[in-house]
């Protein structure tokens, strides 16, 4: 994990959207795809970039992969918390993503 890789990973709106919805906890890849409204291949590419940069981590449970923010990285690079907690919420699509995620959670997840 290095600063340049982290900054490159942050330089994409879809990756910021992923980090935004992961702020509230671990999510299955299918929930991330649904919220972002992008194809599985694009979602996987963005998740891989975030994982390689060390910002997120994943865990396979049964046939599903779950992603979450990597706490150690947020401790080492405190500006990440500032970006997620203060700046990302100013992006309109990120607000809509959180609203959609709440609806998805309320209606039942595809992978539960």
PDB file of C-alpha atoms in Angstrom:
ATOM      1  CA  UNK A   1       0.000   0.000   0.000  1.00  0.00           C
ATOM      2  CA  UNK A   2       1.432   3.316  -1.019  1.00  0.00           C
ATOM      3  CA  UNK A   3       0.133   6.848  -1.234  1.00  0.00           C
ATOM      4  CA  UNK A   4       0.276   7.051  -5.030  1.00  0.00           C
ATOM      5  CA  UNK A   5      -1.794   3.870  -5.424  1.00  0.00           C
ATOM      6  CA  UNK A   6      -4.341   5.145  -2.923  1.00  0.00           C
ATOM      7  CA  UNK A   7      -4.664   8.501  -4.668  1.00  0.00           C
ATOM      8  CA  UNK A   8      -5.037   6.793  -8.057  1.00  0.00           C
ATOM      9  CA  UNK A   9      -7.757   4.551  -6.628  1.00  0.00           C
ATOM     10  CA  UNK A  10      -9.644   7.599  -5.361  1.00  0.00           C
ATOM     11  CA  UNK A  11      -9.536   9.279  -8.781  1.00  0.00           C
ATOM     12  CA  UNK A  12     -12.670   7.568 -10.069  1.00  0.00           C
ATOM     13  CA  UNK A  13     -16.285   8.393  -9.243  1.00  0.00           C
ATOM     14  CA  UNK A  14     -17.410   4.749  -9.156  1.00  0.00           C
ATOM     15  CA  UNK A  15     -14.678   3.841  -6.680  1.00  0.00           C
ATOM     16  CA  UNK A  16     -15.661   6.790  -4.484  1.00  0.00           C
ATOM     17  CA  UNK A  17     -19.243   5.568  -4.674  1.00  0.00           C
ATOM     18  CA  UNK A  18     -18.142   2.101  -3.563  1.00  0.00           C
ATOM     19  CA  UNK A  19     -16.219   3.515  -0.610  1.00  0.00           C
ATOM     20  CA  UNK A  20     -19.216   5.650   0.283  1.00  0.00           C
ATOM     21  CA  UNK A  21     -21.580   2.691   0.570  1.00  0.00           C
ATOM     22  CA  UNK A  22     -18.973   0.605   2.401  1.00  0.00           C
ATOM     23  CA  UNK A  23     -18.772   3.277   5.133  1.00  0.00           C
ATOM     24  CA  UNK A  24     -21.776   1.659   6.790  1.00  0.00           C
ATOM     25  CA  UNK A  25     -20.318  -1.829   6.852  1.00  0.00           C
ATOM     26  CA  UNK A  26     -19.554  -4.915   4.851  1.00  0.00           C
ATOM     27  CA  UNK A  27     -21.473  -5.510   1.618  1.00  0.00           C
ATOM     28  CA  UNK A  28     -21.854  -8.374  -0.795  1.00  0.00           C
ATOM     29  CA  UNK A  29     -20.651  -7.762  -4.332  1.00  0.00           C
ATOM     30  CA  UNK A  30     -24.213  -8.185  -5.597  1.00  0.00           C
ATOM     31  CA  UNK A  31     -25.400  -5.276  -3.411  1.00  0.00           C
ATOM     32  CA  UNK A  32     -22.560  -3.098  -4.691  1.00  0.00           C
ATOM     33  CA  UNK A  33     -23.452  -3.929  -8.302  1.00  0.00           C
ATOM     34  CA  UNK A  34     -27.119  -3.148  -7.685  1.00  0.00           C
ATOM     35  CA  UNK A  35     -26.452   0.205  -6.034  1.00  0.00           C
ATOM     36  CA  UNK A  36     -23.961   1.365  -8.652  1.00  0.00           C
ATOM     37  CA  UNK A  37     -26.033   0.053 -11.542  1.00  0.00           C
ATOM     38  CA  UNK A  38     -22.974  -1.096 -13.462  1.00  0.00           C
ATOM     39  CA  UNK A  39     -22.059  -4.455 -14.950  1.00  0.00           C
ATOM     40  CA  UNK A  40     -20.377  -7.143 -12.896  1.00  0.00           C
ATOM     41  CA  UNK A  41     -17.149  -6.869 -14.877  1.00  0.00           C
ATOM     42  CA  UNK A  42     -16.855  -3.122 -14.202  1.00  0.00           C
ATOM     43  CA  UNK A  43     -17.733  -3.590 -10.551  1.00  0.00           C
ATOM     44  CA  UNK A  44     -15.052  -6.270 -10.206  1.00  0.00           C
ATOM     45  CA  UNK A  45     -12.470  -4.050 -11.889  1.00  0.00           C
ATOM     46  CA  UNK A  46     -13.187  -1.184  -9.481  1.00  0.00           C
ATOM     47  CA  UNK A  47     -13.218  -3.463  -6.442  1.00  0.00           C
ATOM     48  CA  UNK A  48      -9.919  -4.998  -7.500  1.00  0.00           C
ATOM     49  CA  UNK A  49      -8.318  -1.568  -7.847  1.00  0.00           C
ATOM     50  CA  UNK A  50      -9.494  -0.600  -4.352  1.00  0.00           C
ATOM     51  CA  UNK A  51      -8.297  -3.917  -2.942  1.00  0.00           C
ATOM     52  CA  UNK A  52      -4.853  -3.703  -4.587  1.00  0.00           C
ATOM     53  CA  UNK A  53      -4.444  -0.173  -3.229  1.00  0.00           C
ATOM     54  CA  UNK A  54      -5.187  -1.527   0.269  1.00  0.00           C
ATOM     55  CA  UNK A  55      -8.303   0.561   0.886  1.00  0.00           C
ATOM     56  CA  UNK A  56     -10.694  -2.389   1.067  1.00  0.00           C
ATOM     57  CA  UNK A  57     -10.506  -6.060   1.872  1.00  0.00           C
ATOM     58  CA  UNK A  58     -12.717  -8.990   0.974  1.00  0.00           C
ATOM     59  CA  UNK A  59     -13.892 -12.252   2.428  1.00  0.00           C
ATOM     60  CA  UNK A  60     -15.616 -15.134   0.674  1.00  0.00           C
ATOM     61  CA  UNK A  61     -18.661 -16.500   2.491  1.00  0.00           C
ATOM     62  CA  UNK A  62     -20.263 -19.459   0.791  1.00  0.00           C
ATOM     63  CA  UNK A  63     -20.601 -18.459  -2.863  1.00  0.00           C
ATOM     64  CA  UNK A  64     -20.553 -14.695  -2.257  1.00  0.00           C
ATOM     65  CA  UNK A  65     -17.696 -12.244  -1.770  1.00  0.00           C
ATOM     66  CA  UNK A  66     -18.136  -9.511   0.832  1.00  0.00           C
ATOM     67  CA  UNK A  67     -16.147  -6.285   0.869  1.00  0.00           C
ATOM     68  CA  UNK A  68     -15.384  -3.838   3.651  1.00  0.00           C
ATOM     69  CA  UNK A  69     -13.113  -0.895   4.347  1.00  0.00           C
ATOM     70  CA  UNK A  70      -9.671  -1.886   5.598  1.00  0.00           C
ATOM     71  CA  UNK A  71      -9.327  -0.302   9.047  1.00  0.00           C
ATOM     72  CA  UNK A  72      -5.524  -0.375   9.083  1.00  0.00           C
ATOM     73  CA  UNK A  73      -5.315   1.743   5.937  1.00  0.00           C
ATOM     74  CA  UNK A  74      -7.679   4.320   7.388  1.00  0.00           C
ATOM     75  CA  UNK A  75      -5.481   4.517  10.490  1.00  0.00           C
ATOM     76  CA  UNK A  76      -2.308   4.920   8.427  1.00  0.00           C
ATOM     77  CA  UNK A  77      -3.829   7.452   6.008  1.00  0.00           C
ATOM     78  CA  UNK A  78      -6.196   9.552   8.096  1.00  0.00           C
ATOM     79  CA  UNK A  79      -7.111  11.783   5.163  1.00  0.00           C
ATOM     80  CA  UNK A  80      -9.219   8.886   3.836  1.00  0.00           C
ATOM     81  CA  UNK A  81     -11.662   9.284   6.707  1.00  0.00           C
ATOM     82  CA  UNK A  82     -11.901  13.012   6.049  1.00  0.00           C
ATOM     83  CA  UNK A  83     -12.652  12.364   2.384  1.00  0.00           C
ATOM     84  CA  UNK A  84     -15.325   9.775   3.152  1.00  0.00           C
ATOM     85  CA  UNK A  85     -16.925  11.541   6.087  1.00  0.00           C
ATOM     86  CA  UNK A  86     -16.775  15.137   4.871  1.00  0.00           C
ATOM     87  CA  UNK A  87     -16.367  15.276   1.106  1.00  0.00           C
ATOM     88  CA  UNK A  88     -18.002  12.264  -0.530  1.00  0.00           C
ATOM     89  CA  UNK A  89     -21.381  13.087   0.980  1.00  0.00           C
ATOM     90  CA  UNK A  90     -21.345  16.342  -1.008  1.00  0.00           C
ATOM     91  CA  UNK A  91     -21.589  14.352  -4.255  1.00  0.00           C
ATOM     92  CA  UNK A  92     -25.266  14.022  -5.223  1.00  0.00           C
ATOM     93  CA  UNK A  93     -24.987  10.502  -6.641  1.00  0.00           C
ATOM     94  CA  UNK A  94     -23.418   9.321  -3.374  1.00  0.00           C
ATOM     95  CA  UNK A  95     -26.457  10.531  -1.432  1.00  0.00           C
ATOM     96  CA  UNK A  96     -28.715   8.649  -3.844  1.00  0.00           C
ATOM     97  CA  UNK A  97     -26.564   5.532  -3.500  1.00  0.00           C
ATOM     98  CA  UNK A  98     -27.057   5.505   0.261  1.00  0.00           C
ATOM     99  CA  UNK A  99     -30.815   5.897  -0.168  1.00  0.00           C
ATOM    100  CA  UNK A 100     -30.905   3.013  -2.654  1.00  0.00           C
ATOM    101  CA  UNK A 101     -28.779   0.855  -0.367  1.00  0.00           C
ATOM    102  CA  UNK A 102     -31.267   1.388   2.464  1.00  0.00           C
ATOM    103  CA  UNK A 103     -34.117   0.305   0.169  1.00  0.00           C
ATOM    104  CA  UNK A 104     -32.173  -2.788  -0.865  1.00  0.00           C
ATOM    105  CA  UNK A 105     -31.477  -3.699   2.738  1.00  0.00           C
ATOM    106  CA  UNK A 106     -35.129  -3.183   3.664  1.00  0.00           C
ATOM    107  CA  UNK A 107     -36.397  -5.345   0.813  1.00  0.00           C
ATOM    108  CA  UNK A 108     -33.989  -8.205   1.412  1.00  0.00           C
ATOM    109  CA  UNK A 109     -30.617  -8.831  -0.148  1.00  0.00           C
ATOM    110  CA  UNK A 110     -30.023 -11.002  -3.162  1.00  0.00           C
ATOM    111  CA  UNK A 111     -27.372 -13.063  -1.428  1.00  0.00           C
ATOM    112  CA  UNK A 112     -28.868 -13.705   1.977  1.00  0.00           C
TER     113      UNK A 112
END
